[in-house]
Short mmCIF file of C-alpha atoms in Angstrom, two decimals:
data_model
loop_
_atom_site.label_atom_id
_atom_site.label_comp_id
_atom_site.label_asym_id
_atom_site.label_seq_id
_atom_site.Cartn_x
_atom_site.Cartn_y
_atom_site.Cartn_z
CA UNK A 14 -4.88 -7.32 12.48
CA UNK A 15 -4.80 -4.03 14.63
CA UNK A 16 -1.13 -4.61 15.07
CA UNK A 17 -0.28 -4.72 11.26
CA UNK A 18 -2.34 -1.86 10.73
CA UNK A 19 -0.45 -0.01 13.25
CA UNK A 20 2.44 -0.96 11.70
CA UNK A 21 1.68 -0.04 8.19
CA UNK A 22 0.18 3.28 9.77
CA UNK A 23 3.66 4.37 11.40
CA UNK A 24 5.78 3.50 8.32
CA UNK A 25 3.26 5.77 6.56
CA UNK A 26 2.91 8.55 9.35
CA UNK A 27 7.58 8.35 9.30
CA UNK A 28 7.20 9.15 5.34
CA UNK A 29 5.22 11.82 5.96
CA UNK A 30 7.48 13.72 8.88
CA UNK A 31 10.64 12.88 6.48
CA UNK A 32 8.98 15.01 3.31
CA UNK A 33 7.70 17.48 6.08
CA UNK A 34 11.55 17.99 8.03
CA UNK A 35 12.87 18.37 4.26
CA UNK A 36 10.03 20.93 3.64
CA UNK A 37 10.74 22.74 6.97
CA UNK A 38 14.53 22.51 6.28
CA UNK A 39 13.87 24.08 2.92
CA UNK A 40 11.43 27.02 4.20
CA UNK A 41 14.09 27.73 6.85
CA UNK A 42 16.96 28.49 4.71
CA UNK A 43 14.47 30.50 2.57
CA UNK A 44 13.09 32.76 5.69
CA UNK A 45 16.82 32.85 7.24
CA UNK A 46 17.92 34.46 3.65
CA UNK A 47 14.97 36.57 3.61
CA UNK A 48 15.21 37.66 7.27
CA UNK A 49 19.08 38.61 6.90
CA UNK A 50 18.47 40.71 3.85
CA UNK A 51 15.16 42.41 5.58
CA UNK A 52 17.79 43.07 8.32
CA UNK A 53 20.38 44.51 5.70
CA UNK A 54 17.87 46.75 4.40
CA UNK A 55 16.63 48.32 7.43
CA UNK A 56 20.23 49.02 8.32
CA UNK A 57 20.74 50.85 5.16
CA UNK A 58 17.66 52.65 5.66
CA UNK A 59 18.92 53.88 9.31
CA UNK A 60 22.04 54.95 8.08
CA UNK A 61 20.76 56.87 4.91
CA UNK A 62 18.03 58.54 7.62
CA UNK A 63 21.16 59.06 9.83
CA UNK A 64 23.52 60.53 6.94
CA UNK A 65 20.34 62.91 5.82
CA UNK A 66 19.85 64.23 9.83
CA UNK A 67 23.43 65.18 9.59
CA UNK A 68 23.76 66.71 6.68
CA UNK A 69 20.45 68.73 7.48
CA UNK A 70 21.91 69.48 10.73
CA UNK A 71 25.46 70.83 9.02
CA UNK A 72 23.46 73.12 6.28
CA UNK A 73 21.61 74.71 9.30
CA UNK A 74 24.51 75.23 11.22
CA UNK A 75 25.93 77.28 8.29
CA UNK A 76 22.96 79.20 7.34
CA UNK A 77 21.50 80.19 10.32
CA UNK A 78 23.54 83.27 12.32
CA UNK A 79 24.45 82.34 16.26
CA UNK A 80 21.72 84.62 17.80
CA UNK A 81 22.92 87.03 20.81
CA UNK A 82 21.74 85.38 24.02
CA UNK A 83 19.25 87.58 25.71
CA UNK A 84 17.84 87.18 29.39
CA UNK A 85 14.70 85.94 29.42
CA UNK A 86 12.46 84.98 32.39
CA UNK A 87 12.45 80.78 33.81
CA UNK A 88 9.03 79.55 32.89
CA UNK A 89 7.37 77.75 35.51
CA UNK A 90 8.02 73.79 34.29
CA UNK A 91 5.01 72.39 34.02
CA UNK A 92 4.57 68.51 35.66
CA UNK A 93 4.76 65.67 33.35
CA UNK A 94 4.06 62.60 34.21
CA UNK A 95 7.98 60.81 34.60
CA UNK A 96 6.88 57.27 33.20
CA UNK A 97 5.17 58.46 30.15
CA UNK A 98 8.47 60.25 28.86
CA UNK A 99 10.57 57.62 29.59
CA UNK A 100 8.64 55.03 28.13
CA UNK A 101 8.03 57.14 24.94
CA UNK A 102 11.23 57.82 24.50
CA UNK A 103 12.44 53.96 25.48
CA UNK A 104 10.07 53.04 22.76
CA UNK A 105 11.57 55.58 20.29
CA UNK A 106 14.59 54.87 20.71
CA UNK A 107 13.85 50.95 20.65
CA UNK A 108 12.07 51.56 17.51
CA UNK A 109 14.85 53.40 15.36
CA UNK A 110 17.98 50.97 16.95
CA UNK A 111 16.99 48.26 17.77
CA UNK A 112 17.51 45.31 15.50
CA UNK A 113 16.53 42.33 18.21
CA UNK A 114 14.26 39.63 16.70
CA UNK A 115 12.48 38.96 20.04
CA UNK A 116 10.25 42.07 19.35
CA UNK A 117 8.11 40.51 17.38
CA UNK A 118 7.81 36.95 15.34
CA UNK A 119 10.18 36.29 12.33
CA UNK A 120 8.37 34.95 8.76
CA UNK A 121 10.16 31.51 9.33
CA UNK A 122 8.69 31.73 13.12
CA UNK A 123 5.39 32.46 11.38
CA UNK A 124 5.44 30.31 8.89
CA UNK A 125 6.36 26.87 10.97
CA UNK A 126 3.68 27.55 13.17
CA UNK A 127 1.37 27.57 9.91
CA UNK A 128 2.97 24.69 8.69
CA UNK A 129 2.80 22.49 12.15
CA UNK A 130 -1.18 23.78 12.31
CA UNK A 131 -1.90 22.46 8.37
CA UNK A 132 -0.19 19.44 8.99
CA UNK A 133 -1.86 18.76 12.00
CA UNK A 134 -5.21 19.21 10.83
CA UNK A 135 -4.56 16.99 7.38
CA UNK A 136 -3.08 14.26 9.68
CA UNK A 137 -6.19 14.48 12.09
CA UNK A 138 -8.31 14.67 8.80
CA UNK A 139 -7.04 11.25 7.39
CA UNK A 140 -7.16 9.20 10.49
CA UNK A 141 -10.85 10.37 10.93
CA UNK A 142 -12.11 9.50 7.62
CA UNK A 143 -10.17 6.53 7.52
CA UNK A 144 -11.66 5.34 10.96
CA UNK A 145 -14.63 6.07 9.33
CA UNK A 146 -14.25 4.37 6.01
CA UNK A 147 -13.14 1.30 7.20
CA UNK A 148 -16.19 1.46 9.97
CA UNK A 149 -18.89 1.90 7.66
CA UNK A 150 -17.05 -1.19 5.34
CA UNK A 151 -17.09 -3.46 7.66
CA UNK A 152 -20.45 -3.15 8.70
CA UNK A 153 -21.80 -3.36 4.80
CA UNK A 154 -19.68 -6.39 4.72
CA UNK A 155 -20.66 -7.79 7.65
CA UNK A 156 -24.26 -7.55 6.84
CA UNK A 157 -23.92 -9.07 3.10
CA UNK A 158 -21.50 -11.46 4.30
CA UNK A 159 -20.43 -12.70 7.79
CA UNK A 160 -17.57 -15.11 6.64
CA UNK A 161 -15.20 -12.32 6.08
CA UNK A 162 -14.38 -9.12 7.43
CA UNK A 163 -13.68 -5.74 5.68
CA UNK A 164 -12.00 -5.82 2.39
CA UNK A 165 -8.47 -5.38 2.21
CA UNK A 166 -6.72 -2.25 0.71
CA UNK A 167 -4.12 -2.33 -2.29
CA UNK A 168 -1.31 -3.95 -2.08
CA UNK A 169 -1.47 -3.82 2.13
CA UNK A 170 -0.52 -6.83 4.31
CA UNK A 171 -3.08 -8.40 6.11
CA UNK A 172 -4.33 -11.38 8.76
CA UNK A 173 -6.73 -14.33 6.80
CA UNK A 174 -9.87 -12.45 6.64
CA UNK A 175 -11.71 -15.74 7.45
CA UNK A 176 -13.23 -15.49 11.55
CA UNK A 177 -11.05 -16.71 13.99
CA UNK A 178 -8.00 -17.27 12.29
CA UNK A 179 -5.09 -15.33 13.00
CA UNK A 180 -2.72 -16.41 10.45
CA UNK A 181 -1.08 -13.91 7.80
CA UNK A 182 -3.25 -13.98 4.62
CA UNK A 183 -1.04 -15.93 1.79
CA UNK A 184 -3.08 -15.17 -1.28
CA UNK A 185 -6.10 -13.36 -3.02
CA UNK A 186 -9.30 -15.38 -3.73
CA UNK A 187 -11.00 -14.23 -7.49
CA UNK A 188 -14.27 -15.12 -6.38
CA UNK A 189 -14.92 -12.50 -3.99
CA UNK A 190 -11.60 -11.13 -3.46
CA UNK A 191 -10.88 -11.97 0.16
CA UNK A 192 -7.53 -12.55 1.21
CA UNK A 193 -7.09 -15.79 3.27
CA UNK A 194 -4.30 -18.46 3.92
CA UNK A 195 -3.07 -21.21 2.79
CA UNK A 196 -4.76 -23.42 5.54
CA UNK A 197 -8.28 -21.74 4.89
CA UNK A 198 -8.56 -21.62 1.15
CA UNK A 199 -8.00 -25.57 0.81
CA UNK A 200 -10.40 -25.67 3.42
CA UNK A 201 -13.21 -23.80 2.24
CA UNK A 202 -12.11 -25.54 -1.64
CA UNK A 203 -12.91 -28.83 -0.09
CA UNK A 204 -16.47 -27.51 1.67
CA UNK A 205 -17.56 -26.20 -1.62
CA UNK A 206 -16.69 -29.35 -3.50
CA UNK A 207 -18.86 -31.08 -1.02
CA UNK A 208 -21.62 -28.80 -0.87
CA UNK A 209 -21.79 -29.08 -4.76
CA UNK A 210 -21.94 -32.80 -4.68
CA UNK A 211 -24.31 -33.49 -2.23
CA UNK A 212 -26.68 -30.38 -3.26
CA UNK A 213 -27.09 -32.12 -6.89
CA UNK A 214 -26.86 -35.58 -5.86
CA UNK A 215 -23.81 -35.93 -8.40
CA UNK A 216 -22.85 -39.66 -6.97
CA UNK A 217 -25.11 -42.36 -5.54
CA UNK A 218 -23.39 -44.57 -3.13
CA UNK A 219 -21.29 -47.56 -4.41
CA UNK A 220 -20.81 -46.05 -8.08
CA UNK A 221 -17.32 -46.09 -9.67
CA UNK A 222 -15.74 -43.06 -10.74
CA UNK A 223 -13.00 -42.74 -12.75
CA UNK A 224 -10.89 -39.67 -12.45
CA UNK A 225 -9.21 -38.82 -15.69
CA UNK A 226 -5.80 -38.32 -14.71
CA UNK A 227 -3.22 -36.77 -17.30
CA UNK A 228 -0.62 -35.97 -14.17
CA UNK A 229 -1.02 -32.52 -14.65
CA UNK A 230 -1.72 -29.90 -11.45
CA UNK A 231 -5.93 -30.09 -12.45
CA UNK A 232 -6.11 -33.80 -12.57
CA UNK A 233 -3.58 -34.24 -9.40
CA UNK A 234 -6.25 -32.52 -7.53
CA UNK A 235 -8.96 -33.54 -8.07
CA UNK A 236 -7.43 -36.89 -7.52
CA UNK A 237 -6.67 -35.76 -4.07
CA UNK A 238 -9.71 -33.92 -3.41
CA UNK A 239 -12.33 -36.72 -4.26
CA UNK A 240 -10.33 -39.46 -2.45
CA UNK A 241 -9.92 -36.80 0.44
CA UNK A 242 -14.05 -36.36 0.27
CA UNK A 243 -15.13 -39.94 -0.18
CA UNK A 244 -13.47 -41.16 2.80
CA UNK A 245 -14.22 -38.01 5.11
CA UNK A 246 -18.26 -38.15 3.98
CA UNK A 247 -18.23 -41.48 3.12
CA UNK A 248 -19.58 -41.07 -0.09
CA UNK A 249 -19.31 -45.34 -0.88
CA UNK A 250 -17.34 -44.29 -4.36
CA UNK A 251 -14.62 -46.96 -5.99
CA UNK A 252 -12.86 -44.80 -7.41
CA UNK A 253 -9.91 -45.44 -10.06
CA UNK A 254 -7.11 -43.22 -11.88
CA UNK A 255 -7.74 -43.52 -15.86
CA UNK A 256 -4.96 -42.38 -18.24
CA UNK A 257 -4.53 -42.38 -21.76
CA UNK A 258 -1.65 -42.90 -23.50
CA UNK A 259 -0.97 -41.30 -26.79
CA UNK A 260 2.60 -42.94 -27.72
CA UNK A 261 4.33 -39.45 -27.44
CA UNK A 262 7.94 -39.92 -26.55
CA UNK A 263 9.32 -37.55 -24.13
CA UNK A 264 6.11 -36.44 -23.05
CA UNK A 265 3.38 -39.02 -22.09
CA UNK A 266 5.81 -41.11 -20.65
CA UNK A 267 6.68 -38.95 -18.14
CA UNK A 268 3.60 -37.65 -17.09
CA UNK A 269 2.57 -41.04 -16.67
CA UNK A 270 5.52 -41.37 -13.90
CA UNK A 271 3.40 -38.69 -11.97
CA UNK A 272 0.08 -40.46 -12.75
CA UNK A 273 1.38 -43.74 -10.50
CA UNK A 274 2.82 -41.90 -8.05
CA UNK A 275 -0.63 -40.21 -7.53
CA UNK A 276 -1.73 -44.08 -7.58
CA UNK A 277 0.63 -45.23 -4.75
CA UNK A 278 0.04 -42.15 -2.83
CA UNK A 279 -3.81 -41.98 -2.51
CA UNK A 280 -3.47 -45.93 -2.78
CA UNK A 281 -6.36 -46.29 -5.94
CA UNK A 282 -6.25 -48.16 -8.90
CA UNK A 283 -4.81 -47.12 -11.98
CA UNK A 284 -5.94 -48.02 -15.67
CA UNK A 285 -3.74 -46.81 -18.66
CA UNK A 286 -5.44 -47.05 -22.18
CA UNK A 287 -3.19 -46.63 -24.86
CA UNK A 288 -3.78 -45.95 -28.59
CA UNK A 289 -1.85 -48.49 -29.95
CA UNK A 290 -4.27 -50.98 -27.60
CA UNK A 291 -7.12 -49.24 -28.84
CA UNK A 292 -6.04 -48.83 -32.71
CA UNK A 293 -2.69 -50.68 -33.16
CA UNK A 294 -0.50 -47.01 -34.24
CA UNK A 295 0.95 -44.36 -31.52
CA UNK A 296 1.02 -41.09 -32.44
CA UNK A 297 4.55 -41.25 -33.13
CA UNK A 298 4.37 -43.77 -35.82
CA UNK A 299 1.22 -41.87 -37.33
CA UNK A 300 3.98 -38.68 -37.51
CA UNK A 301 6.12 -41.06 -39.05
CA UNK A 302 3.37 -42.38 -41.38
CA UNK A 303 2.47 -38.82 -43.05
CA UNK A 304 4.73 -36.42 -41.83
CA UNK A 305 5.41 -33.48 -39.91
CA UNK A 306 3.98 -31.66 -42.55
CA UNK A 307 1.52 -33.46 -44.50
CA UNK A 308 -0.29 -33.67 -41.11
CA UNK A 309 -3.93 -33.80 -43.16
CA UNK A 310 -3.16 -37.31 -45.10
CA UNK A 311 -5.59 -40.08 -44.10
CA UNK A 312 -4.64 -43.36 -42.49
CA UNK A 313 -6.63 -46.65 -42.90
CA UNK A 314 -6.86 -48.35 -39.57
CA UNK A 315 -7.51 -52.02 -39.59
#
């Protein structure tokens, strides 16, 4: 069982990293397009700052007059401290030119780590809750019924929920909606059958029984089930197939064919009464008497 589930939960955990790679893919063309034209922009903005400084600088030039040099006395420099300048000015100048991405995160850098953090945290999210569904299930199952283990979810594949069988479940029982196999549903059919006869003491021992047997799937097994029964419990039963034979062409006839080969195989007697034993017409000759249509006229049977 842990093995299926596994298996159903890494098909389901692949789905959901395929719609995530085609969400990242998508996001990633949509930063790289927004990043490039952020990029563009700036550059326009240096150059129009550029184009202004020079055209400020070129105006000055031509208004203001060279001014006569004139001696004037050195000033005493005064110390600065060397690092401060030069970082200040590595910074400035870092800040107006440079265009590297490794300053700082990009959107789509931003954004992916987002993306990986949400999907983490959904992910961990569903496994806990599901861990805990399926915990608490169990145990209410358990408790209100230890033949079967937790329900099983829509349309998922699962091992017979009967104990100790490990077989693959093969259909879905309406009573109580456990799914079980082949092997375990005829053999919890045939306990119940049992349990029903002997808690209403439906036979005594040495009775006959006659099991009405039209060759249809219904009749065919409960033909197999009682025989199957009596000699397993020993219930003491003679039982015998009964049929009844309408004089239908095409149709009685051959289920009768199945009725005796339900005789040889569970090796009972078979009794066929037929109408025209009974009251000397088939149902065929009574269609032929009145009519297909005129199916209300009234027949006086000797």
């Amino acid at each position: 069982m842990d093995l299926t589930i596994n298996k159903v939960n890494d098909e389901y955990t692949d789905s959901i990293f395929e719609e995530i790679s085609q969400q990242f893919l998508n996001m990633a063309i949509e930063f790289e397009e927004q990043d490039e034209q952020v990029e563009q922009k700036n550059k326009n903005e240096q150059k129009e700052k550029l184009l202004n400084l020079n055209k400020k600088n070129d105006i000055y030039q031509l208004e203001t007059p060279t001014p006569t040099p004139t001696p004037t006395p050195t000033p005493t420099p005064t110390p600065t401290p060397t690092s401060t300048s030069t970082s200040t000015s590595t910074s400035t100048s870092t800040c107006i030119s440079c265009t590297c991405k490794n300053s700082k995160p990009s959107l789509f850098q931003i954004a992916i780590a987002k993306s990986y953090e949400e999907i983490s945290n959904n992910l961990t999210e569903k496994t806990s809750t599901s861990t805990s569904t399926s915990t608490s299930t169990s145990t209410s199952t358990s408790t209100s019924n230890s033949h079967f283990t937790t329900p099983p979810r829509k349309n998922a594949v699962l091992p017979c929920q009967i104990a100790n069988c490990t077989r693959r479940a093969a259909l879905k029982r309406p009573k109580n909606g456990a799914q079980i196999c082949r092997e375990c549903f005829c053999s919890l059919f045939e306990d119940e059958i049992h349990h029903t006869i002997t808690s209403t003491n439906l036979f005594n021992h040495g009775e006959s029984v006659a099991i009405a047997a039209s060759g249809g799937k219904d009749s065919t097994v409960l033909a197999h089930v009682l025989t199957f029964l009596n000699q397993k419990y020993n219930y003491g039963l003679d039982l015998f197939l009964l049929s009844v034979d309408e004089g239908i062409t095409g149709y009685r006839d051959d289920s009768l064919e199945t009725v005796k080969r339900n005789q040889n195989q569970y090796q009972i007697p078979l009794k066929i009464v037929s109408y025209e034993e009974l009251y000397g017409w088939t149902m065929d000759a009574i269609v032929r008497e009145i009519g297909l249509k005129n199916n209300y006229g009234l027949i006086t049977i000797d």
